[in-house]
Amino acid sequence: MPREEYQVPTASGASRGNTREDHVVRAVITYTCGDCGSNVSLGKDALVACPHCAGRVLYKQRTKRMVQFEAR
């Protein structure tokens, strides 16, 4: 894109209609309790404890996507 066509974005988000506050997405991650083995979903600011047994050891579950490393 040539420099003449570039326009500096404005600081006000009202012109676009979509602001960051409109699309607040809470990341929820699923963990496995180390004591009772149940699945626990926790948000960013949640207390790190199992709601079933109050166990405080939680293991993050493995990803289901394929991870491949290249060895040299």
mmCIF file of C-alpha atoms in Angstrom:
data_model
loop_
_atom_site.group_PDB
_atom_site.id
_atom_site.type_symbol
_atom_site.label_atom_id
_atom_site.label_comp_id
_atom_site.label_asym_id
_atom_site.label_seq_id
_atom_site.Cartn_x
_atom_site.Cartn_y
_atom_site.Cartn_z
ATOM 1 C CA MET A 1 0.000 0.000 0.000
ATOM 2 C CA PRO A 2 1.481 3.377 -0.923
ATOM 3 C CA ARG A 3 2.128 5.839 1.866
ATOM 4 C CA GLU A 4 -0.360 8.330 0.470
ATOM 5 C CA GLU A 5 -3.262 5.924 1.060
ATOM 6 C CA TYR A 6 -2.366 5.219 4.693
ATOM 7 C CA GLN A 7 -4.539 6.949 7.280
ATOM 8 C CA VAL A 8 -3.616 7.120 10.930
ATOM 9 C CA PRO A 9 -6.191 5.330 13.130
ATOM 10 C CA THR A 10 -8.026 7.555 15.569
ATOM 11 C CA ALA A 11 -7.872 7.042 19.317
ATOM 12 C CA SER A 12 -11.651 6.899 19.746
ATOM 13 C CA GLY A 13 -13.145 3.463 19.234
ATOM 14 C CA ALA A 14 -16.654 4.883 18.788
ATOM 15 C CA SER A 15 -16.187 5.356 15.046
ATOM 16 C CA ARG A 16 -15.761 1.621 14.478
ATOM 17 C CA GLY A 17 -18.415 0.488 16.925
ATOM 18 C CA ASN A 18 -16.294 -2.399 18.228
ATOM 19 C CA THR A 19 -14.177 -1.718 21.256
ATOM 20 C CA ARG A 20 -12.071 -4.046 23.316
ATOM 21 C CA GLU A 21 -14.582 -3.890 26.177
ATOM 22 C CA ASP A 22 -17.340 -5.173 23.880
ATOM 23 C CA HIS A 23 -15.514 -8.446 23.244
ATOM 24 C CA VAL A 24 -14.289 -9.486 26.674
ATOM 25 C CA VAL A 25 -13.407 -13.163 26.420
ATOM 26 C CA ARG A 26 -12.529 -15.066 29.559
ATOM 27 C CA ALA A 27 -9.961 -17.776 28.976
ATOM 28 C CA VAL A 28 -11.138 -20.939 30.692
ATOM 29 C CA ILE A 29 -8.688 -23.814 30.962
ATOM 30 C CA THR A 30 -9.559 -27.358 32.035
ATOM 31 C CA TYR A 31 -7.411 -29.033 34.669
ATOM 32 C CA THR A 32 -7.461 -32.479 36.281
ATOM 33 C CA CYS A 33 -7.519 -32.709 40.063
ATOM 34 C CA GLY A 34 -4.597 -34.660 41.518
ATOM 35 C CA ASP A 35 -6.633 -35.999 44.438
ATOM 36 C CA CYS A 36 -10.030 -37.028 43.071
ATOM 37 C CA GLY A 37 -9.302 -37.035 39.307
ATOM 38 C CA SER A 38 -12.258 -34.851 38.309
ATOM 39 C CA ASN A 39 -12.074 -32.240 35.555
ATOM 40 C CA VAL A 40 -12.018 -28.645 36.820
ATOM 41 C CA SER A 41 -12.520 -25.565 34.621
ATOM 42 C CA LEU A 42 -10.815 -22.458 35.966
ATOM 43 C CA GLY A 43 -10.762 -18.885 34.753
ATOM 44 C CA LYS A 44 -7.971 -16.359 35.046
ATOM 45 C CA ASP A 45 -8.736 -15.076 38.551
ATOM 46 C CA ALA A 46 -10.287 -18.233 39.995
ATOM 47 C CA LEU A 47 -9.167 -19.893 43.198
ATOM 48 C CA VAL A 48 -6.806 -22.795 42.458
ATOM 49 C CA ALA A 49 -8.692 -25.555 44.244
ATOM 50 C CA CYS A 50 -10.941 -28.433 43.244
ATOM 51 C CA PRO A 51 -14.589 -27.628 44.053
ATOM 52 C CA HIS A 52 -15.314 -31.325 44.742
ATOM 53 C CA CYS A 53 -12.589 -32.287 47.216
ATOM 54 C CA ALA A 54 -10.788 -28.943 47.877
ATOM 55 C CA GLY A 55 -7.570 -30.438 46.546
ATOM 56 C CA ARG A 56 -5.035 -27.824 45.530
ATOM 57 C CA VAL A 57 -2.949 -29.946 43.131
ATOM 58 C CA LEU A 58 -4.256 -29.460 39.594
ATOM 59 C CA TYR A 59 -2.642 -30.803 36.440
ATOM 60 C CA LYS A 60 -3.048 -29.043 33.105
ATOM 61 C CA GLN A 61 -4.462 -31.342 30.455
ATOM 62 C CA ARG A 62 -2.474 -32.099 27.341
ATOM 63 C CA THR A 63 -3.314 -30.467 24.063
ATOM 64 C CA LYS A 64 -5.142 -32.498 21.435
ATOM 65 C CA ARG A 65 -3.393 -30.878 18.483
ATOM 66 C CA MET A 66 -0.359 -32.513 16.953
ATOM 67 C CA VAL A 67 2.981 -31.161 18.143
ATOM 68 C CA GLN A 68 5.998 -32.057 16.061
ATOM 69 C CA PHE A 69 9.611 -31.111 16.646
ATOM 70 C CA GLU A 70 12.402 -31.265 14.108
ATOM 71 C CA ALA A 71 15.643 -32.796 15.373
ATOM 72 C CA ARG A 72 18.879 -31.825 13.693
#
